[in-house]
PDB file of C-alpha atoms in Angstrom:
ATOM      1  CA  MET A   1       0.000   0.000   0.000  1.00 48.00           C
ATOM      2  CA  ASN A   2       1.288   3.414  -0.945  1.00 49.00           C
ATOM      3  CA  GLU A   3       2.292   5.113   2.307  1.00 49.00           C
ATOM      4  CA  LYS A   4       1.022   8.454   0.967  1.00 61.00           C
ATOM      5  CA  LEU A   5      -2.439   7.084   0.250  1.00 72.00           C
ATOM      6  CA  LEU A   6      -5.149   8.360   2.588  1.00 82.00           C
ATOM      7  CA  ARG A   7      -6.217   5.822   5.209  1.00 81.00           C
ATOM      8  CA  GLU A   8      -9.770   6.691   6.207  1.00 84.00           C
ATOM      9  CA  ILE A   9     -10.775   6.223   9.826  1.00 80.00           C
ATOM     10  CA  THR A  10     -14.466   5.454   9.458  1.00 83.00           C
ATOM     11  CA  PRO A  11     -17.032   6.444  12.109  1.00 83.00           C
ATOM     12  CA  LEU A  12     -17.959   2.778  12.589  1.00 85.00           C
ATOM     13  CA  THR A  13     -17.372   1.800  16.230  1.00 81.00           C
ATOM     14  CA  GLN A  14     -16.712  -1.650  17.672  1.00 78.00           C
ATOM     15  CA  SER A  15     -20.130  -1.454  19.330  1.00 83.00           C
ATOM     16  CA  ASP A  16     -22.010  -1.280  16.017  1.00 89.00           C
ATOM     17  CA  CYS A  17     -22.541  -3.914  13.318  1.00 92.00           C
ATOM     18  CA  PHE A  18     -22.516  -1.376  10.484  1.00 94.00           C
ATOM     19  CA  THR A  19     -22.881   2.287   9.678  1.00 92.00           C
ATOM     20  CA  MET A  20     -24.892   3.811   6.833  1.00 93.00           C
ATOM     21  CA  PHE A  21     -24.877   7.188   5.100  1.00 92.00           C
ATOM     22  CA  TYR A  22     -27.560   8.588   2.817  1.00 92.00           C
ATOM     23  CA  ARG A  23     -26.383  11.658   0.887  1.00 91.00           C
ATOM     24  CA  VAL A  24     -27.752  13.887  -1.856  1.00 91.00           C
ATOM     25  CA  LYS A  25     -24.676  15.443  -3.488  1.00 87.00           C
ATOM     26  CA  SER A  26     -23.600  17.631  -6.368  1.00 87.00           C
ATOM     27  CA  GLU A  27     -19.957  16.518  -6.519  1.00 87.00           C
ATOM     28  CA  PHE A  28     -17.449  13.959  -5.302  1.00 85.00           C
ATOM     29  CA  ASN A  29     -14.596  15.615  -3.418  1.00 78.00           C
ATOM     30  CA  PHE A  30     -13.164  12.862  -1.193  1.00 83.00           C
ATOM     31  CA  PRO A  31      -9.668  11.708  -2.225  1.00 86.00           C
ATOM     32  CA  LEU A  32      -8.578   8.225  -3.194  1.00 88.00           C
ATOM     33  CA  HIS A  33      -8.465   6.232   0.050  1.00 88.00           C
ATOM     34  CA  TYR A  34      -8.758   2.874   1.788  1.00 88.00           C
ATOM     35  CA  HIS A  35     -10.046   1.583   5.132  1.00 89.00           C
ATOM     36  CA  GLU A  36     -10.285  -1.614   7.188  1.00 88.00           C
ATOM     37  CA  GLU A  37     -14.012  -2.114   6.679  1.00 92.00           C
ATOM     38  CA  PHE A  38     -16.084  -3.598   3.860  1.00 95.00           C
ATOM     39  CA  GLU A  39     -18.015  -0.978   1.906  1.00 97.00           C
ATOM     40  CA  LEU A  40     -21.177  -1.341  -0.168  1.00 98.00           C
ATOM     41  CA  ASN A  41     -21.629   1.824  -2.212  1.00 97.00           C
ATOM     42  CA  PHE A  42     -24.717   2.765  -4.253  1.00 97.00           C
ATOM     43  CA  ILE A  43     -24.874   5.827  -6.549  1.00 96.00           C
ATOM     44  CA  ASP A  44     -27.862   7.026  -8.589  1.00 95.00           C
ATOM     45  CA  ASN A  45     -27.988   9.631 -11.391  1.00 92.00           C
ATOM     46  CA  ALA A  46     -24.235  10.213 -11.752  1.00 88.00           C
ATOM     47  CA  LYS A  47     -23.423   9.011 -15.261  1.00 89.00           C
ATOM     48  CA  GLY A  48     -19.888  10.049 -16.267  1.00 90.00           C
ATOM     49  CA  ILE A  49     -18.408   9.976 -12.755  1.00 91.00           C
ATOM     50  CA  LYS A  50     -14.957   8.344 -12.727  1.00 91.00           C
ATOM     51  CA  ARG A  51     -14.576   5.263 -10.530  1.00 93.00           C
ATOM     52  CA  VAL A  52     -11.149   4.091  -9.319  1.00 93.00           C
ATOM     53  CA  ILE A  53     -10.959   0.760  -7.486  1.00 94.00           C
ATOM     54  CA  GLY A  54      -7.521  -0.807  -7.107  1.00 91.00           C
ATOM     55  CA  ASP A  55      -5.996  -0.536 -10.572  1.00 90.00           C
ATOM     56  CA  HIS A  56      -9.368  -0.391 -12.345  1.00 92.00           C
ATOM     57  CA  ILE A  57     -10.510   2.946 -13.799  1.00 91.00           C
ATOM     58  CA  ASP A  58     -13.855   3.471 -15.550  1.00 92.00           C
ATOM     59  CA  GLU A  59     -16.795   5.817 -15.999  1.00 92.00           C
ATOM     60  CA  ILE A  60     -19.942   4.788 -14.172  1.00 92.00           C
ATOM     61  CA  ASP A  61     -23.448   4.522 -15.605  1.00 90.00           C
ATOM     62  CA  GLU A  62     -26.674   5.997 -14.203  1.00 91.00           C
ATOM     63  CA  LEU A  63     -26.798   3.308 -11.514  1.00 94.00           C
ATOM     64  CA  GLU A  64     -23.754   2.061  -9.593  1.00 96.00           C
ATOM     65  CA  LEU A  65     -23.423  -0.572  -6.884  1.00 98.00           C
ATOM     66  CA  VAL A  66     -20.045  -1.934  -5.805  1.00 98.00           C
ATOM     67  CA  LEU A  67     -18.754  -3.995  -2.907  1.00 98.00           C
ATOM     68  CA  ILE A  68     -15.224  -3.112  -1.812  1.00 96.00           C
ATOM     69  CA  GLY A  69     -13.194  -5.347   0.478  1.00 93.00           C
ATOM     70  CA  PRO A  70     -10.920  -4.203   3.329  1.00 91.00           C
ATOM     71  CA  ASN A  71      -7.872  -2.069   2.483  1.00 89.00           C
ATOM     72  CA  LEU A  72      -8.606  -1.818  -1.245  1.00 91.00           C
ATOM     73  CA  GLN A  73      -8.048   1.741  -2.467  1.00 91.00           C
ATOM     74  CA  HIS A  74     -11.053   3.389  -4.078  1.00 93.00           C
ATOM     75  CA  GLY A  75     -12.598   6.723  -4.961  1.00 92.00           C
ATOM     76  CA  TRP A  76     -15.115   8.484  -7.202  1.00 93.00           C
ATOM     77  CA  PHE A  77     -14.377  11.735  -9.053  1.00 90.00           C
ATOM     78  CA  ASN A  78     -16.526  14.245 -10.976  1.00 87.00           C
ATOM     79  CA  HIS A  79     -14.844  13.686 -14.339  1.00 81.00           C
ATOM     80  CA  LYS A  80     -17.484  14.033 -17.114  1.00 82.00           C
ATOM     81  CA  SER A  81     -20.629  14.039 -14.984  1.00 81.00           C
ATOM     82  CA  ARG A  82     -23.117  16.805 -15.779  1.00 82.00           C
ATOM     83  CA  SER A  83     -25.567  15.828 -13.069  1.00 83.00           C
ATOM     84  CA  LYS A  84     -26.509  18.636 -10.679  1.00 86.00           C
ATOM     85  CA  GLU A  85     -27.744  16.232  -8.024  1.00 91.00           C
ATOM     86  CA  PHE A  86     -27.164  12.563  -7.338  1.00 91.00           C
ATOM     87  CA  THR A  87     -27.854  10.136  -4.522  1.00 93.00           C
ATOM     88  CA  GLU A  88     -25.270   8.065  -2.677  1.00 94.00           C
ATOM     89  CA  VAL A  89     -25.887   5.358  -0.081  1.00 95.00           C
ATOM     90  CA  THR A  90     -22.757   4.045   1.651  1.00 96.00           C
ATOM     91  CA  ILE A  91     -22.794   1.077   4.015  1.00 96.00           C
ATOM     92  CA  GLN A  92     -19.626   0.179   5.900  1.00 95.00           C
ATOM     93  CA  PHE A  93     -19.393  -2.949   8.041  1.00 95.00           C
ATOM     94  CA  HIS A  94     -16.726  -4.752  10.052  1.00 91.00           C
ATOM     95  CA  ARG A  95     -14.806  -7.584   8.420  1.00 86.00           C
ATOM     96  CA  ASP A  96     -15.940  -9.789  11.328  1.00 87.00           C
ATOM     97  CA  LEU A  97     -19.632  -8.880  11.016  1.00 90.00           C
ATOM     98  CA  LEU A  98     -20.044 -12.543  10.093  1.00 89.00           C
ATOM     99  CA  ASP A  99     -17.662 -14.744  12.072  1.00 84.00           C
ATOM    100  CA  GLU A 100     -15.114 -16.739  10.052  1.00 82.00           C
ATOM    101  CA  LYS A 101     -16.376 -20.061  11.449  1.00 85.00           C
ATOM    102  CA  PHE A 102     -19.929 -19.051  10.553  1.00 89.00           C
ATOM    103  CA  LEU A 103     -18.844 -18.203   7.005  1.00 88.00           C
ATOM    104  CA  GLN A 104     -17.382 -21.704   6.626  1.00 86.00           C
ATOM    105  CA  ARG A 105     -20.860 -23.255   6.953  1.00 89.00           C
ATOM    106  CA  ASN A 106     -22.309 -24.658   3.725  1.00 89.00           C
ATOM    107  CA  GLN A 107     -25.240 -22.232   3.673  1.00 91.00           C
ATOM    108  CA  MET A 108     -22.836 -19.272   3.802  1.00 91.00           C
ATOM    109  CA  SER A 109     -20.609 -20.384   0.910  1.00 91.00           C
ATOM    110  CA  LEU A 110     -21.931 -17.818  -1.590  1.00 94.00           C
ATOM    111  CA  ILE A 111     -21.478 -14.877   0.784  1.00 95.00           C
ATOM    112  CA  ARG A 112     -18.005 -16.168   1.682  1.00 92.00           C
ATOM    113  CA  THR A 113     -17.061 -16.358  -1.989  1.00 92.00           C
ATOM    114  CA  MET A 114     -18.438 -12.869  -2.611  1.00 95.00           C
ATOM    115  CA  PHE A 115     -16.382 -11.469   0.274  1.00 94.00           C
ATOM    116  CA  GLU A 116     -13.261 -13.077  -1.188  1.00 90.00           C
ATOM    117  CA  LYS A 117     -13.985 -11.541  -4.601  1.00 92.00           C
ATOM    118  CA  SER A 118     -14.624  -8.132  -3.007  1.00 94.00           C
ATOM    119  CA  LEU A 119     -10.932  -7.926  -2.133  1.00 92.00           C
ATOM    120  CA  ARG A 120     -10.610  -6.867  -5.787  1.00 92.00           C
ATOM    121  CA  GLY A 121     -13.884  -4.909  -5.914  1.00 95.00           C
ATOM    122  CA  ILE A 122     -17.207  -6.165  -7.328  1.00 97.00           C
ATOM    123  CA  LEU A 123     -19.484  -4.248  -9.690  1.00 98.00           C
ATOM    124  CA  PHE A 124     -23.047  -5.578  -9.745  1.00 98.00           C
ATOM    125  CA  SER A 125     -25.192  -5.708 -12.880  1.00 97.00           C
ATOM    126  CA  LYS A 126     -27.832  -3.110 -13.718  1.00 96.00           C
ATOM    127  CA  GLU A 127     -30.555  -5.729 -13.231  1.00 97.00           C
ATOM    128  CA  THR A 128     -29.263  -6.541  -9.751  1.00 97.00           C
ATOM    129  CA  ILE A 129     -28.967  -2.869  -8.801  1.00 97.00           C
ATOM    130  CA  THR A 130     -32.519  -2.137  -9.971  1.00 97.00           C
ATOM    131  CA  ALA A 131     -33.830  -4.990  -7.835  1.00 96.00           C
ATOM    132  CA  ILE A 132     -31.800  -4.073  -4.728  1.00 97.00           C
ATOM    133  CA  LYS A 133     -32.187  -0.264  -4.927  1.00 96.00           C
ATOM    134  CA  PRO A 134     -35.552   0.000  -3.057  1.00 96.00           C
ATOM    135  CA  ARG A 135     -34.230  -2.182  -0.244  1.00 96.00           C
ATOM    136  CA  LEU A 136     -31.075  -0.102   0.140  1.00 95.00           C
ATOM    137  CA  LEU A 137     -33.097   3.087   0.320  1.00 94.00           C
ATOM    138  CA  ASN A 138     -35.534   1.498   2.777  1.00 94.00           C
ATOM    139  CA  LEU A 139     -32.667   0.250   4.945  1.00 94.00           C
ATOM    140  CA  THR A 140     -32.070   3.854   5.998  1.00 86.00           C
ATOM    141  CA  LYS A 141     -35.441   3.689   7.775  1.00 89.00           C
ATOM    142  CA  LYS A 142     -34.765   0.469   9.673  1.00 91.00           C
ATOM    143  CA  HIS A 143     -33.142   0.288  13.094  1.00 88.00           C
ATOM    144  CA  GLY A 144     -31.668  -2.196  15.515  1.00 91.00           C
ATOM    145  CA  PHE A 145     -31.872  -5.940  14.902  1.00 94.00           C
ATOM    146  CA  ASP A 146     -34.208  -5.523  11.915  1.00 95.00           C
ATOM    147  CA  SER A 147     -31.598  -3.433  10.103  1.00 95.00           C
ATOM    148  CA  VAL A 148     -28.890  -6.082  10.671  1.00 95.00           C
ATOM    149  CA  LEU A 149     -31.153  -8.873   9.399  1.00 96.00           C
ATOM    150  CA  GLU A 150     -32.010  -6.861   6.292  1.00 97.00           C
ATOM    151  CA  LEU A 151     -28.363  -6.053   5.560  1.00 97.00           C
ATOM    152  CA  ILE A 152     -27.426  -9.742   5.780  1.00 96.00           C
ATOM    153  CA  SER A 153     -30.386 -10.580   3.549  1.00 97.00           C
ATOM    154  CA  ILE A 154     -29.241  -7.993   0.997  1.00 97.00           C
ATOM    155  CA  LEU A 155     -25.707  -9.403   1.089  1.00 97.00           C
ATOM    156  CA  HIS A 156     -27.086 -12.897   0.498  1.00 97.00           C
ATOM    157  CA  ASP A 157     -29.153 -11.757  -2.489  1.00 97.00           C
ATOM    158  CA  LEU A 158     -26.141  -9.956  -3.938  1.00 98.00           C
ATOM    159  CA  SER A 159     -24.045 -13.105  -3.512  1.00 97.00           C
ATOM    160  CA  THR A 160     -26.552 -15.094  -5.599  1.00 97.00           C
ATOM    161  CA  SER A 161     -26.878 -12.448  -8.310  1.00 96.00           C
ATOM    162  CA  LYS A 162     -25.697 -12.965 -11.881  1.00 94.00           C
ATOM    163  CA  ASN A 163     -23.160 -11.085 -14.004  1.00 95.00           C
ATOM    164  CA  MET A 164     -21.152  -9.518 -11.181  1.00 96.00           C
ATOM    165  CA  LYS A 165     -17.864  -8.127 -12.466  1.00 95.00           C
ATOM    166  CA  ILE A 166     -14.553  -8.283 -10.588  1.00 94.00           C
ATOM    167  CA  LEU A 167     -12.725  -4.989 -11.110  1.00 94.00           C
ATOM    168  CA  SER A 168      -9.108  -4.939  -9.933  1.00 91.00           C
ATOM    169  CA  ASP A 169      -6.340  -7.262 -11.110  1.00 85.00           C
ATOM    170  CA  LEU A 170      -5.493 -10.316  -9.046  1.00 76.00           C
ATOM    171  CA  SER A 171      -2.094  -9.236  -7.745  1.00 72.00           C
ATOM    172  CA  PHE A 172      -2.941  -5.568  -7.153  1.00 73.00           C
ATOM    173  CA  LYS A 173      -4.402  -6.727  -3.852  1.00 59.00           C
ATOM    174  CA  ASN A 174      -2.336  -9.070  -1.646  1.00 51.00           C
ATOM    175  CA  ALA A 175      -3.437 -12.423  -3.029  1.00 48.00           C
ATOM    176  CA  GLU A 176      -2.441 -14.216   0.179  1.00 44.00           C
ATOM    177  CA  THR A 177      -5.485 -12.696   1.910  1.00 55.00           C
ATOM    178  CA  ILE A 178      -7.778 -14.623  -0.443  1.00 53.00           C
ATOM    179  CA  ASN A 179      -8.876 -18.040   0.789  1.00 56.00           C
ATOM    180  CA  TYR A 180      -8.862 -20.524  -2.056  1.00 52.00           C
ATOM    181  CA  THR A 181     -10.998 -23.645  -1.810  1.00 58.00           C
ATOM    182  CA  SER A 182      -8.159 -25.915  -2.944  1.00 70.00           C
ATOM    183  CA  ARG A 183      -4.789 -26.347  -1.251  1.00 78.00           C
ATOM    184  CA  ARG A 184      -3.247 -27.139  -4.626  1.00 85.00           C
ATOM    185  CA  VAL A 185      -4.582 -23.918  -6.127  1.00 85.00           C
ATOM    186  CA  GLU A 186      -3.422 -21.959  -3.087  1.00 82.00           C
ATOM    187  CA  LYS A 187       0.052 -23.484  -3.475  1.00 88.00           C
ATOM    188  CA  ILE A 188       0.162 -22.596  -7.178  1.00 91.00           C
ATOM    189  CA  MET A 189      -1.065 -19.031  -6.565  1.00 88.00           C
ATOM    190  CA  HIS A 190       1.611 -18.505  -3.926  1.00 87.00           C
ATOM    191  CA  PHE A 191       4.193 -19.773  -6.409  1.00 92.00           C
ATOM    192  CA  LEU A 192       2.936 -17.428  -9.151  1.00 92.00           C
ATOM    193  CA  ASN A 193       2.822 -14.391  -6.868  1.00 87.00           C
ATOM    194  CA  SER A 194       6.369 -15.097  -5.682  1.00 90.00           C
ATOM    195  CA  ASN A 195       7.854 -15.778  -9.133  1.00 93.00           C
ATOM    196  CA  PHE A 196       5.814 -13.729 -11.618  1.00 92.00           C
ATOM    197  CA  ASP A 197       8.964 -11.874 -12.698  1.00 92.00           C
ATOM    198  CA  LYS A 198      10.554 -15.127 -13.880  1.00 93.00           C
ATOM    199  CA  ASN A 199       9.925 -17.313 -16.928  1.00 92.00           C
ATOM    200  CA  ILE A 200       7.266 -19.616 -15.446  1.00 93.00           C
ATOM    201  CA  THR A 201       6.009 -22.526 -17.542  1.00 94.00           C
ATOM    202  CA  LEU A 202       2.885 -24.662 -17.409  1.00 94.00           C
ATOM    203  CA  ALA A 203       5.148 -27.692 -16.915  1.00 95.00           C
ATOM    204  CA  GLU A 204       6.624 -26.184 -13.724  1.00 94.00           C
ATOM    205  CA  ALA A 205       3.195 -25.461 -12.287  1.00 94.00           C
ATOM    206  CA  ALA A 206       1.891 -28.916 -13.179  1.00 94.00           C
ATOM    207  CA  GLN A 207       4.913 -30.524 -11.538  1.00 94.00           C
ATOM    208  CA  LEU A 208       4.333 -28.432  -8.401  1.00 93.00           C
ATOM    209  CA  ALA A 209       0.764 -29.756  -8.291  1.00 91.00           C
ATOM    210  CA  SER A 210       1.983 -33.330  -8.975  1.00 92.00           C
ATOM    211  CA  MET A 211      -0.176 -33.569 -12.094  1.00 93.00           C
ATOM    212  CA  SER A 212       0.294 -33.952 -15.835  1.00 94.00           C
ATOM    213  CA  GLU A 213       0.088 -30.743 -17.869  1.00 94.00           C
ATOM    214  CA  VAL A 214      -3.241 -31.720 -19.448  1.00 94.00           C
ATOM    215  CA  ALA A 215      -4.798 -32.745 -16.123  1.00 94.00           C
ATOM    216  CA  PHE A 216      -3.450 -29.638 -14.394  1.00 93.00           C
ATOM    217  CA  SER A 217      -4.830 -27.325 -17.099  1.00 93.00           C
ATOM    218  CA  ARG A 218      -8.309 -28.814 -16.702  1.00 92.00           C
ATOM    219  CA  PHE A 219      -8.083 -28.765 -12.894  1.00 91.00           C
ATOM    220  CA  PHE A 220      -6.872 -25.163 -12.701  1.00 90.00           C
ATOM    221  CA  LYS A 221      -9.537 -23.867 -15.103  1.00 87.00           C
ATOM    222  CA  ALA A 222     -12.283 -25.726 -13.217  1.00 83.00           C
ATOM    223  CA  ARG A 223     -11.204 -24.330  -9.831  1.00 81.00           C
ATOM    224  CA  THR A 224     -10.392 -20.743 -10.821  1.00 79.00           C
ATOM    225  CA  GLY A 225     -12.509 -20.139 -13.916  1.00 79.00           C
ATOM    226  CA  LYS A 226      -9.412 -18.999 -15.830  1.00 84.00           C
ATOM    227  CA  THR A 227      -6.592 -20.638 -17.728  1.00 92.00           C
ATOM    228  CA  PHE A 228      -3.143 -20.868 -16.189  1.00 94.00           C
ATOM    229  CA  ILE A 229      -1.688 -18.380 -18.715  1.00 93.00           C
ATOM    230  CA  ASP A 230      -4.522 -15.871 -18.213  1.00 91.00           C
ATOM    231  CA  THR A 231      -4.026 -16.048 -14.450  1.00 91.00           C
ATOM    232  CA  LEU A 232      -0.265 -15.573 -14.725  1.00 93.00           C
ATOM    233  CA  ASN A 233      -0.741 -12.595 -17.055  1.00 92.00           C
ATOM    234  CA  GLU A 234      -3.283 -11.062 -14.682  1.00 88.00           C
ATOM    235  CA  ILE A 235      -0.853 -11.348 -11.770  1.00 90.00           C
ATOM    236  CA  ARG A 236       1.873  -9.738 -13.874  1.00 92.00           C
ATOM    237  CA  LEU A 237      -0.466  -6.951 -15.000  1.00 91.00           C
ATOM    238  CA  GLY A 238      -1.518  -6.262 -11.414  1.00 87.00           C
ATOM    239  CA  ASN A 239       2.099  -5.824 -10.370  1.00 89.00           C
ATOM    240  CA  ALA A 240       2.815  -3.719 -13.455  1.00 91.00           C
ATOM    241  CA  SER A 241      -0.170  -1.486 -12.649  1.00 89.00           C
ATOM    242  CA  ARG A 242       1.089  -1.008  -9.115  1.00 84.00           C
ATOM    243  CA  MET A 243       4.524  -0.005 -10.424  1.00 90.00           C
ATOM    244  CA  LEU A 244       3.011   2.393 -12.961  1.00 90.00           C
ATOM    245  CA  ILE A 245       1.202   4.110 -10.089  1.00 85.00           C
ATOM    246  CA  ASP A 246       3.811   3.977  -7.335  1.00 82.00           C
ATOM    247  CA  THR A 247       7.106   4.398  -9.217  1.00 88.00           C
ATOM    248  CA  THR A 248       8.679   6.531 -11.928  1.00 90.00           C
ATOM    249  CA  HIS A 249      10.266   3.528 -13.672  1.00 93.00           C
ATOM    250  CA  GLY A 250      10.045   3.529 -17.453  1.00 95.00           C
ATOM    251  CA  ILE A 251       7.403   1.343 -19.067  1.00 94.00           C
ATOM    252  CA  ASN A 252       9.995  -0.963 -20.649  1.00 95.00           C
ATOM    253  CA  GLU A 253      11.676  -1.539 -17.288  1.00 95.00           C
ATOM    254  CA  ILE A 254       8.325  -2.243 -15.599  1.00 95.00           C
ATOM    255  CA  ALA A 255       7.412  -4.760 -18.305  1.00 95.00           C
ATOM    256  CA  PHE A 256      10.651  -6.692 -17.835  1.00 95.00           C
ATOM    257  CA  ARG A 257      10.461  -6.506 -14.035  1.00 94.00           C
ATOM    258  CA  CYS A 258       7.003  -8.064 -14.206  1.00 94.00           C
ATOM    259  CA  GLY A 259       7.988 -11.007 -16.368  1.00 94.00           C
ATOM    260  CA  PHE A 260       7.145  -9.696 -19.834  1.00 94.00           C
ATOM    261  CA  ASN A 261      10.157 -10.334 -22.046  1.00 90.00           C
ATOM    262  CA  ASN A 262       8.561  -8.655 -25.059  1.00 90.00           C
ATOM    263  CA  ILE A 263       7.436  -5.030 -24.756  1.00 93.00           C
ATOM    264  CA  SER A 264       5.020  -5.359 -27.692  1.00 93.00           C
ATOM    265  CA  ASN A 265       3.392  -8.345 -26.018  1.00 93.00           C
ATOM    266  CA  PHE A 266       3.147  -6.400 -22.743  1.00 94.00           C
ATOM    267  CA  ASN A 267       1.469  -3.448 -24.463  1.00 94.00           C
ATOM    268  CA  ARG A 268      -0.937  -5.715 -26.339  1.00 94.00           C
ATOM    269  CA  ILE A 269      -1.994  -7.691 -23.247  1.00 93.00           C
ATOM    270  CA  PHE A 270      -2.246  -4.531 -21.137  1.00 93.00           C
ATOM    271  CA  LYS A 271      -4.466  -2.746 -23.670  1.00 91.00           C
ATOM    272  CA  LYS A 272      -6.697  -5.788 -24.104  1.00 89.00           C
ATOM    273  CA  LYS A 273      -7.236  -6.015 -20.342  1.00 86.00           C
ATOM    274  CA  LYS A 274      -7.375  -2.302 -19.440  1.00 85.00           C
ATOM    275  CA  ASP A 275      -8.671  -0.835 -22.699  1.00 85.00           C
ATOM    276  CA  CYS A 276      -5.768   1.630 -22.645  1.00 89.00           C
ATOM    277  CA  THR A 277      -1.979   1.573 -23.040  1.00 93.00           C
ATOM    278  CA  PRO A 278       0.373   1.527 -20.008  1.00 93.00           C
ATOM    279  CA  LYS A 279       1.252   5.161 -20.742  1.00 92.00           C
ATOM    280  CA  GLU A 280      -2.409   6.186 -20.886  1.00 90.00           C
ATOM    281  CA  PHE A 281      -3.098   4.260 -17.662  1.00 89.00           C
ATOM    282  CA  ARG A 282      -0.320   6.102 -15.812  1.00 88.00           C
ATOM    283  CA  GLN A 283      -1.538   9.472 -17.129  1.00 85.00           C
ATOM    284  CA  GLU A 284      -5.139   8.698 -16.184  1.00 81.00           C
ATOM    285  CA  TYR A 285      -4.221   7.572 -12.683  1.00 78.00           C
ATOM    286  CA  ASN A 286      -2.077  10.645 -12.138  1.00 73.00           C
ATOM    287  CA  ALA A 287      -4.797  12.941 -13.451  1.00 66.00           C
ATOM    288  CA  GLU A 288      -5.997  15.869 -11.393  1.00 45.00           C
ATOM    289  CA  GLY A 289      -8.729  14.744  -9.034  1.00 44.00           C
ATOM    290  CA  VAL A 290      -7.167  11.344  -8.367  1.00 49.00           C
ATOM    291  CA  ARG A 291      -3.573  11.768  -7.262  1.00 44.00           C
ATOM    292  CA  SER A 292      -3.631  15.486  -6.483  1.00 37.00           C
ATOM    293  CA  PHE A 293      -4.897  14.630  -2.982  1.00 34.00           C
ATOM    294  CA  ILE A 294      -2.143  12.101  -2.296  1.00 31.00           C
TER     295      ILE A 294
END
């Protein structure tokens, strides 16, 4: 974590399960920041606002609902928005709102998985947001135990929703804080995060898992939803993004330090994933309104 990045001390106390803010605003003026708590953030009528979560940068649509895990940097900035008034509902809750042993129960598996994914930021689909919006707004009127039950119910419904999008790259957040369901996958991910700057082959990974290359490829894709090469590239891109933000190293040097031996290949993969070049990404992240507060 960049030492100059703002660490927000939220008003959530140890005596409360969660805290909630309902705001009608005309601009976003809070700097890029992070905090220990989970955050569920809903925004209405703010098309064109710039969203930054981890190393992901995008413009939001009319409706926005994201879940952000602990210590993941995030912020929203006015950018191209022409809206004179928009609504924001922010819910922050402790990382131990649901006890770890409780989350390991079978009935909690979807919420547990969603929490793990939120360490990289989750954007929910427009259909999901439309369905959840009335309940979020109504939650501001609930109190006590009823409000806690409704929040957990909302989290459950979000965890079962379709077309959620993970925003930040895998290695931008400390991957060791993610709990994988397979010890073999966890072992491989640790290996990739420790050696991404080297020339790693599928054969090496398969050998580490004590499997043939074909069997390992099928196993890895089934457990992670991605191919081995796509996962390795994502880890490398996450580290490259961090270096583009936190250092003044040249783009060629960053590419080689992150395991890309061909600068053209690095640029191609980066643009395909980020929809911009490494140079454009660095310029965008350093733009006024994002880094000027840091």
